[in-house]
Short mmCIF file of C-alpha atoms in Angstrom, two decimals:
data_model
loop_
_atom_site.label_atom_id
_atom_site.label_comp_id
_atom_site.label_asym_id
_atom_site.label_seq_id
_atom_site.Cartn_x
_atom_site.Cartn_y
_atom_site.Cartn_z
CA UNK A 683 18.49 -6.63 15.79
CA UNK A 684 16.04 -3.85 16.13
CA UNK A 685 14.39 -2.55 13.33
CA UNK A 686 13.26 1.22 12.89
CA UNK A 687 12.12 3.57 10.07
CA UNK A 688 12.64 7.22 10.48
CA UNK A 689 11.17 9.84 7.48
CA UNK A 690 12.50 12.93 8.32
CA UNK A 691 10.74 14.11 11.45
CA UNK A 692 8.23 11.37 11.62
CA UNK A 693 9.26 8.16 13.60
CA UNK A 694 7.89 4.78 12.56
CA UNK A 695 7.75 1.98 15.13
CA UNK A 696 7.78 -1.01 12.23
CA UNK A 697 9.67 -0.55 8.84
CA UNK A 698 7.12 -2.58 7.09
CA UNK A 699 3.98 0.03 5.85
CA UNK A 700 1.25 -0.12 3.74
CA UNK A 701 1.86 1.14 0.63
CA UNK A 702 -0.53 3.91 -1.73
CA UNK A 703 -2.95 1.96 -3.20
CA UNK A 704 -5.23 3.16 -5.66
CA UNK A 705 -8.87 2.48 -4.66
CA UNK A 706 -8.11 0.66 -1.70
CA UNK A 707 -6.12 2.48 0.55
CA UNK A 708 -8.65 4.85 2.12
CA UNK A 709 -9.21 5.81 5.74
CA UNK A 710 -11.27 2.03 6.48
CA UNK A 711 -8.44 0.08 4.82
CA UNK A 712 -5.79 2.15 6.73
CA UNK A 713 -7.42 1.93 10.12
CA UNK A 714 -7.54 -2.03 9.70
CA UNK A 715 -3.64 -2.31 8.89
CA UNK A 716 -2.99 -0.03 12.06
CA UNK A 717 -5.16 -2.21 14.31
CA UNK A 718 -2.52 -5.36 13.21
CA UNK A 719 0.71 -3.18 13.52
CA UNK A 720 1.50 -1.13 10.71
CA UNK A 721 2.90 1.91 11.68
CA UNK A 722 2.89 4.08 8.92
CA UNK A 723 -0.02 3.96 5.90
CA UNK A 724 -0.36 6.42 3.01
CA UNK A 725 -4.05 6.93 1.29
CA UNK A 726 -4.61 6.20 -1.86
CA UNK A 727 -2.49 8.19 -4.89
CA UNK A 728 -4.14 11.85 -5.23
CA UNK A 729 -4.11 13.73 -8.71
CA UNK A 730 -2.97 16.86 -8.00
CA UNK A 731 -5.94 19.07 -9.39
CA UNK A 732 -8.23 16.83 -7.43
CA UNK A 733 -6.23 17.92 -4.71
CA UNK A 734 -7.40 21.61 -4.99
CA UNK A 735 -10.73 21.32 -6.81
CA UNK A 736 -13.63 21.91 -4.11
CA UNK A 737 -16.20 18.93 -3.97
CA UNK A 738 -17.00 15.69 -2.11
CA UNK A 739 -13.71 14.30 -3.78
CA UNK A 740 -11.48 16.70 -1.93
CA UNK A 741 -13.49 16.26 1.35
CA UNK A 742 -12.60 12.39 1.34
CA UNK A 743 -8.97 13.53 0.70
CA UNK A 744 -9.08 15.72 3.58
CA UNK A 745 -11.10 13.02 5.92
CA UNK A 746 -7.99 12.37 8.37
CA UNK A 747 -8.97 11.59 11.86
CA UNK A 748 -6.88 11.37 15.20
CA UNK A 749 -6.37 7.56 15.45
CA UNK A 750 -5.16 8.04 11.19
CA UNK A 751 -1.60 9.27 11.84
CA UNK A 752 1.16 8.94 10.58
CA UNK A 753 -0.49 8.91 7.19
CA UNK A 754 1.25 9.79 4.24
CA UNK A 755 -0.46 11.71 1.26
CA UNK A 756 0.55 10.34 -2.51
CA UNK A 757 -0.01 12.84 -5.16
CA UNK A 758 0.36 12.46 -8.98
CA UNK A 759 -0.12 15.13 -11.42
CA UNK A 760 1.96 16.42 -14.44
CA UNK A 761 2.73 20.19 -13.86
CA UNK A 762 5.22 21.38 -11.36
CA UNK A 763 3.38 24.33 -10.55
CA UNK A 764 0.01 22.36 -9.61
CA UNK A 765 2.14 19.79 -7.75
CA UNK A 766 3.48 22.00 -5.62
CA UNK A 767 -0.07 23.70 -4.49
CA UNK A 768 -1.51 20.36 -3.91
CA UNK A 769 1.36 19.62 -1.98
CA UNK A 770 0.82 22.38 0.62
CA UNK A 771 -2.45 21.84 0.37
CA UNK A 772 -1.79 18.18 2.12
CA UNK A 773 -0.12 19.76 4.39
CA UNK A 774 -2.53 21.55 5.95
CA UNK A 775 -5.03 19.06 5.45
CA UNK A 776 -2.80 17.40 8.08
CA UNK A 777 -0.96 14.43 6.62
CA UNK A 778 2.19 13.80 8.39
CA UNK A 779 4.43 12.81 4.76
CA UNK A 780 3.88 14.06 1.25
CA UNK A 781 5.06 11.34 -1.47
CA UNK A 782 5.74 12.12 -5.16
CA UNK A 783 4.81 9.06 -7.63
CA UNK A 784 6.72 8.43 -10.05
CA UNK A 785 5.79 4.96 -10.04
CA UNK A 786 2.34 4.89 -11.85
CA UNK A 787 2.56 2.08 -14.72
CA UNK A 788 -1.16 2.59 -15.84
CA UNK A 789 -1.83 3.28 -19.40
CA UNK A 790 -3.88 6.13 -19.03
CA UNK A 791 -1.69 7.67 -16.20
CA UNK A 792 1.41 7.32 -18.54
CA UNK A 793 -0.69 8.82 -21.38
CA UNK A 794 -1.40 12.24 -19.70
CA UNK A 795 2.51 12.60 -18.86
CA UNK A 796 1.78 11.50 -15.23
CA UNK A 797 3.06 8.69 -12.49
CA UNK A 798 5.95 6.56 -14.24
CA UNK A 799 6.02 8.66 -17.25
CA UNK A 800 8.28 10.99 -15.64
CA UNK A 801 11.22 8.57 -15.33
CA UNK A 802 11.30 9.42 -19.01
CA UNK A 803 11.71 13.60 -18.19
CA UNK A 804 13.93 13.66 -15.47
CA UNK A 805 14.26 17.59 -15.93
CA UNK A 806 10.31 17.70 -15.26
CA UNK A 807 10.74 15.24 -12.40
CA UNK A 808 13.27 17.14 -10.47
CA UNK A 809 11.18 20.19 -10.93
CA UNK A 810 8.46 18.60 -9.60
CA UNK A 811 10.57 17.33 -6.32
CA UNK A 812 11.68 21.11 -5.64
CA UNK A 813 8.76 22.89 -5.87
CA UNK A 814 7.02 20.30 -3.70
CA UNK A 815 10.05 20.91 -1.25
CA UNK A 816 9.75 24.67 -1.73
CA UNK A 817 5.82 24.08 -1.19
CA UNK A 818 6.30 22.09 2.15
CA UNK A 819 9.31 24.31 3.05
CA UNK A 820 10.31 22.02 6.15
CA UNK A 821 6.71 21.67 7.56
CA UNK A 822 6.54 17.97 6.51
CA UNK A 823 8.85 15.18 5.11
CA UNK A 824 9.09 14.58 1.23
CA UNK A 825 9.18 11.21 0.07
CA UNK A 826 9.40 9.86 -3.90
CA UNK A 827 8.09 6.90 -5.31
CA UNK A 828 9.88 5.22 -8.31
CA UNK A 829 9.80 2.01 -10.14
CA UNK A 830 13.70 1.32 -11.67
CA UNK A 831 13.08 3.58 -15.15
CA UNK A 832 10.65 2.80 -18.17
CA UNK A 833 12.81 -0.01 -19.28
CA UNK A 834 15.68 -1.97 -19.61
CA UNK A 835 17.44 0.08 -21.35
CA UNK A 836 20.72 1.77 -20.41
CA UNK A 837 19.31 5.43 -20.93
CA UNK A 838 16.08 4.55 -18.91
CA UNK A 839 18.44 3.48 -16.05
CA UNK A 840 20.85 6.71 -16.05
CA UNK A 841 17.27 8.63 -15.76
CA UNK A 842 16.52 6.82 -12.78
CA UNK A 843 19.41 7.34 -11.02
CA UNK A 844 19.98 11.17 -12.50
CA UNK A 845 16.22 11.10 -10.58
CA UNK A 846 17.25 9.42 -7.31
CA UNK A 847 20.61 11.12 -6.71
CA UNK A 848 18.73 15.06 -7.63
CA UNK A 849 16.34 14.25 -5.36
CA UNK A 850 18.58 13.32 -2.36
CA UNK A 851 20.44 16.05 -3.23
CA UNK A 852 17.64 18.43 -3.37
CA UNK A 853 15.90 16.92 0.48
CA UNK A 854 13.66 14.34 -0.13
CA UNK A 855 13.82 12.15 3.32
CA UNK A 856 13.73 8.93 1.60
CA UNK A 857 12.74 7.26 -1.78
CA UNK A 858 10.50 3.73 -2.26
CA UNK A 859 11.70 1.92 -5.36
CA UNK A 860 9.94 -0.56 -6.89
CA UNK A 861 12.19 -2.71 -8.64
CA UNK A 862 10.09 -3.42 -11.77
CA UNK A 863 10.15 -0.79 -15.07
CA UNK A 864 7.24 0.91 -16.05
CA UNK A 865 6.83 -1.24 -19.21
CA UNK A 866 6.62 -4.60 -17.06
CA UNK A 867 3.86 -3.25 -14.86
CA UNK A 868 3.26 -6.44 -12.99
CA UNK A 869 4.53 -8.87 -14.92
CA UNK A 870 7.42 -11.06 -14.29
CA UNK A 871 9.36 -10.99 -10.95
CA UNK A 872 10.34 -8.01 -8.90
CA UNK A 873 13.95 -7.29 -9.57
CA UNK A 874 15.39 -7.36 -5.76
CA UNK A 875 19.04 -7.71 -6.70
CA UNK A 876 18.60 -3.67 -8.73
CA UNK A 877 17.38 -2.94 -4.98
CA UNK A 878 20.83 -3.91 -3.60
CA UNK A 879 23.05 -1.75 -6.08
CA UNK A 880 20.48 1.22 -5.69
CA UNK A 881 21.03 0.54 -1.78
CA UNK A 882 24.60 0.97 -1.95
CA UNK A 883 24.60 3.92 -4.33
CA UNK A 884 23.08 5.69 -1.92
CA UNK A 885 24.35 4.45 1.68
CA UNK A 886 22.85 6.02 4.59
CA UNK A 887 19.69 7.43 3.08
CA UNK A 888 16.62 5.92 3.30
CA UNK A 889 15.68 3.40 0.76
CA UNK A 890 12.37 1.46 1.10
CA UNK A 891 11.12 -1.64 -1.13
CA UNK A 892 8.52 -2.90 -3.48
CA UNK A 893 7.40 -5.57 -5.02
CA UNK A 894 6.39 -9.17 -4.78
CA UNK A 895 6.00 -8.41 -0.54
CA UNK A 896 2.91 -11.01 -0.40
CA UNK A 897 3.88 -12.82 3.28
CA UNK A 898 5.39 -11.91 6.19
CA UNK A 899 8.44 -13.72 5.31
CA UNK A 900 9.29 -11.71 2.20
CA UNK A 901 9.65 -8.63 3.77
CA UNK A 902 12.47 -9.90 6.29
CA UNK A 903 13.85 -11.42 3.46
CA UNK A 904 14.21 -8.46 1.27
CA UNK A 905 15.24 -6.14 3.94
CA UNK A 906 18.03 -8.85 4.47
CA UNK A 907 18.86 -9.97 1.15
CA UNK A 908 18.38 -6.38 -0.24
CA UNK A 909 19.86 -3.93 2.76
CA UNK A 910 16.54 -1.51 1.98
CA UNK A 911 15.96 0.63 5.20
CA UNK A 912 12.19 -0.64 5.17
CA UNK A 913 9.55 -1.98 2.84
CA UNK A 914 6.21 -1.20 1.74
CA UNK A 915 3.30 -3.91 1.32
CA UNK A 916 1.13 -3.06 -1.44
CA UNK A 917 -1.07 -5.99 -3.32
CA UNK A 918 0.18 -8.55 -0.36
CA UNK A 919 -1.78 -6.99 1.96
CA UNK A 920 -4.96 -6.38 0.58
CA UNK A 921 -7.51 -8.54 2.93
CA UNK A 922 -4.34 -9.59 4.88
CA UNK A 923 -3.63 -6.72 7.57
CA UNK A 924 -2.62 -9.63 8.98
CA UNK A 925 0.54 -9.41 7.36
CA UNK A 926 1.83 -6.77 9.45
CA UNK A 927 1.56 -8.58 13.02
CA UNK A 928 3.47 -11.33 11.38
CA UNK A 929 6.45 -9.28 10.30
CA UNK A 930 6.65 -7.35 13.31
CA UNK A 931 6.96 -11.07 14.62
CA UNK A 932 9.58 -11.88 12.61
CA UNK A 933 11.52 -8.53 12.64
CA UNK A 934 12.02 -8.78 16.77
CA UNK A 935 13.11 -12.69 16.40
CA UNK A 936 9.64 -14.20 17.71
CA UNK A 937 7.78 -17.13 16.41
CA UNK A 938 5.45 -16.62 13.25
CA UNK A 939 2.29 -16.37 14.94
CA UNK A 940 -0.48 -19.11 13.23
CA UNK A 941 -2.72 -17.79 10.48
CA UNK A 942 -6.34 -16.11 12.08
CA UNK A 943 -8.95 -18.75 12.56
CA UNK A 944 -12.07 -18.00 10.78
CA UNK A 945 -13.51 -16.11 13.90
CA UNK A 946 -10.34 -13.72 14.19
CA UNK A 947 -11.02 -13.09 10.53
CA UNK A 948 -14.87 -12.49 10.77
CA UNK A 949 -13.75 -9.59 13.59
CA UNK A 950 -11.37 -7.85 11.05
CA UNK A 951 -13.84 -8.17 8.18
CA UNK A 952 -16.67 -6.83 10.34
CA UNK A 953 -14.51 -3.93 11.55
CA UNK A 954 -13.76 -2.89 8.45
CA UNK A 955 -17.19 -3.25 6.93
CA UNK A 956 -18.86 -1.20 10.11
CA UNK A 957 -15.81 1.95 9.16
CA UNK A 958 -16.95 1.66 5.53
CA UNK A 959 -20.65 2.27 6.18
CA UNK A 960 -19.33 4.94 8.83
CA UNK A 961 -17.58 6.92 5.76
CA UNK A 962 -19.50 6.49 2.91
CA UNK A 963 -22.82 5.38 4.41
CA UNK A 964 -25.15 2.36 4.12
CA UNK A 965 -26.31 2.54 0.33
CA UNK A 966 -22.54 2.69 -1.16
CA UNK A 967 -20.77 0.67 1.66
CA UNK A 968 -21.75 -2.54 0.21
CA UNK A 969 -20.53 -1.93 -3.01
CA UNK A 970 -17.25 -0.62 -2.04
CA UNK A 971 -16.30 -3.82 0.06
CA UNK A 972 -17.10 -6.25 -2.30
CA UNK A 973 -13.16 -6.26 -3.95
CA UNK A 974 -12.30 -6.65 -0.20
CA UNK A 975 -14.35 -9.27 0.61
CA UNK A 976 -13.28 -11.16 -2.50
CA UNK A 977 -9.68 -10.63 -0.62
CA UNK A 978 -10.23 -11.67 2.53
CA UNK A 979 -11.63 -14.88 1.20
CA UNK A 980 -8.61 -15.98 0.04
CA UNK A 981 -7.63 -16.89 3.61
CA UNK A 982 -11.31 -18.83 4.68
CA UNK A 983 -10.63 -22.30 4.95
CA UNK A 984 -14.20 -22.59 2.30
CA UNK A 985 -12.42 -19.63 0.45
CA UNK A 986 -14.33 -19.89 -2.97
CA UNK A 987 -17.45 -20.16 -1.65
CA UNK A 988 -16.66 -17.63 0.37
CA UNK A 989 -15.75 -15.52 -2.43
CA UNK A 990 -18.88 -16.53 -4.40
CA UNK A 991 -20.98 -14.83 -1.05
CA UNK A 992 -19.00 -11.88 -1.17
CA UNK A 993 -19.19 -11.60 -5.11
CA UNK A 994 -23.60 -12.01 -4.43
CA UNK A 995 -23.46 -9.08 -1.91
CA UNK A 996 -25.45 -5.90 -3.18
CA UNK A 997 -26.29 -4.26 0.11
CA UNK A 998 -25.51 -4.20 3.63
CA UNK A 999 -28.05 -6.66 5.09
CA UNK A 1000 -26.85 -9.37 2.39
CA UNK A 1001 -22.97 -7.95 3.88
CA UNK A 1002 -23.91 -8.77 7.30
CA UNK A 1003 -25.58 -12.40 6.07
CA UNK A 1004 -22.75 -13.45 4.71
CA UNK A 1005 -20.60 -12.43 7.55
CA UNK A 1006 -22.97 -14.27 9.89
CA UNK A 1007 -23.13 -17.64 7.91
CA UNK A 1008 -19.31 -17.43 6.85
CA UNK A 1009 -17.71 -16.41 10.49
CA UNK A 1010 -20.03 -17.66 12.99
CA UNK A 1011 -18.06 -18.23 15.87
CA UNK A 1012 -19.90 -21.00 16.80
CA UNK A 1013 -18.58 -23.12 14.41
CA UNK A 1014 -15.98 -25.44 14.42
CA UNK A 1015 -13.71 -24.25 11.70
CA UNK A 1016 -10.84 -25.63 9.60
CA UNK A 1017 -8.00 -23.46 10.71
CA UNK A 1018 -7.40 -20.69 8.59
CA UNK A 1019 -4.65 -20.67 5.59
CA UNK A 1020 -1.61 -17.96 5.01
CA UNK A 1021 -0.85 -16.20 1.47
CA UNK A 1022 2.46 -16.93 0.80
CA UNK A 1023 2.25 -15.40 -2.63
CA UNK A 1024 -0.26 -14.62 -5.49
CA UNK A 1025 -2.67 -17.15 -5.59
CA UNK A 1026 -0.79 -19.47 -3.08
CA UNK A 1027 -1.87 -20.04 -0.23
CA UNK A 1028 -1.46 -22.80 2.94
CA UNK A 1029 -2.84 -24.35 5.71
CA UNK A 1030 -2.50 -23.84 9.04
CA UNK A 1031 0.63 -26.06 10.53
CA UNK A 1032 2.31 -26.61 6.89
CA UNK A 1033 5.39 -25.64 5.91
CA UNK A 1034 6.40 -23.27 3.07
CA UNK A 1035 6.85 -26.29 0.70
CA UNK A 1036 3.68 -27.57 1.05
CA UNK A 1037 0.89 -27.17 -1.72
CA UNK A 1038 -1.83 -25.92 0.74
CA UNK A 1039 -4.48 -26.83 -1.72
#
């Protein structure tokens, strides 16, 4: 079977993309996930009057480059009005998608009326959805983000789908649902059989997936189990771009490939270091990497002390002394391990059931 994504205009070669992901997903993160295979990225979730406030926040919003595309553009924001002029302004900044969230289950996001709140308005929400539509006015696709209401009750699941059928209606070219409610956040597990029903609601629009997407093997399995047109890898693939070779394995029927050896991983992790300094420069590179580092440690065979290396780093020469005494490649390394899920992890060669240490 051959698996493809299409958002509007914009084909995608893979249906499994890296998701919005606040403080990580920025242009270093993004280019890493395309050099292993993901086809599509968005940048990190955008607050609207960010979005058209002058300053070096709005320059980094705007910092798209030729080998960056397609790149979606999340925005979050309360007002209609504002929503819509940030969303044109993505559009001429040149991203190649504009996505609404309506997914955001932080505290302080839901307190200013913003990201997952809105499941609560839908009236607001669908306003929002057509004036972005009238904003982009064909130019570019319009995606939504969701999560499956605020929770379980039965009102805060006829808002959802009062949400998801208006904004079909209205031209969005597909919607991501994330099968949790905004009350759960990230607790508990990731509701895939909601993803089915919402699947068949809509038929042959696109639906994408969230949630608990942490190996390869999940995302086949909840494109499968679920009938979701595509999926999108958020916390799973956080220092493990690996992820996406893997399901593109998968997907066309080959072999899982092994986990990277040490050496494959010290090439990824320098990569993405050397396009950090290149954006934000020597002084704050350091700084930003250390919550990736701490990721990619996960899959060192000496991951904690690994992780203890990464957590010491304060500048770029102790970055690139870390790198040298943690991925030489003229070791002999243990073969690396694969995340099969939060926290779990195994070694190379073992099967799913094994512990993996």
């Amino acid at each position: 079977m051959v698996w493809m994504l299409r958002l509007g205009q914009v084909e995608i070669a893979m249906p499994v993309v890296q998701a919005a992901l606040s403080g990580y997903s920025d242009l270093a993160m993004r280019r890493v996930a395309r050099l292993h295979g993901a086809g599509y990225t968005l940048n990190e979730v955008m607050l609207d009057r960010l979005v058209l406030t002058h300053g070096k926040k709005q320059r980094f919003i705007s910092n798209l480059t030729a080998d960056d595309h397609p790149v979606g553009g999340q925005l979050m924001g309360a007002d209609p009005e504002t929503f819509a002029r940030a969303a044109d302004a993505l559009v001429q900044a040149g991203y190649d998608v504009v996505d609404i969230n309506f997914g955001c289950p932080v505290r302080k996001v839901l307190g200013r009326c913003r990201g997952g709140y809105l499941l609560s308005q839908p009236t607001i929400a669908l306003d929002i959805v057509r004036g972005v539509l009238d904003a982009v006015a064909g130019r570019r696709p319009v995606t939504v983000k969701m999560r499956r209401g605020m929770d379980d009750a039965a009102e805060s699941e006829a808002g959802f789908f009062r949400i998801l059928d208006g904004a079909f209606e209205a031209g969005v070219a597909a919607v991501t649902v994330h099968p949790r409610t905004v009350k759960q956040k990230y607790v508990g597990p990731s509701h895939w059989p909601f993803l089915a029903r919402v699947k068949k609601h809509v038929g042959d629009r696109i639906l994408l997936g969230s949630g608990d997407l942490f190996a390869a093997e999940d995302c086949l399995r909840m494109m499968t189990e679920t009938g979701v047109d595509g999926v999108t890898a958020a916390r799973g693939c956080i220092g493990n771009p690996w992820l996406f070779r893997e399901a593109h394995a998968l997907l066309t029927g080959e072999p899982l490939p092994p986990p990277p050896s040490v050496p494959e991983q010290g090439e990824t992790v320098a990569r993405h270091f050397e396009w950090c300094v290149e954006i934000y420069g020597e002084q704050r590179a350091g700084g930003i990497m250390r919550k990736f580092g701490i990721k990619y440690s996960e899959l060192h065979p000496h991951g904690r002390q690994v992780r203890d290396a990464f957590i010491r780093c304060r500048n770029t020469a102790e970055w690139r002394a870390v790198l040298d005494e943690w991925y030489n490649h003229d070791r002999d390394w243990p073969p690396g391990v694969r995340r099969i899920g939060p926290g779990h992890l195994v070694a190379a060669g073992a099967t799913l059931g094994d512990d993996g240490g």
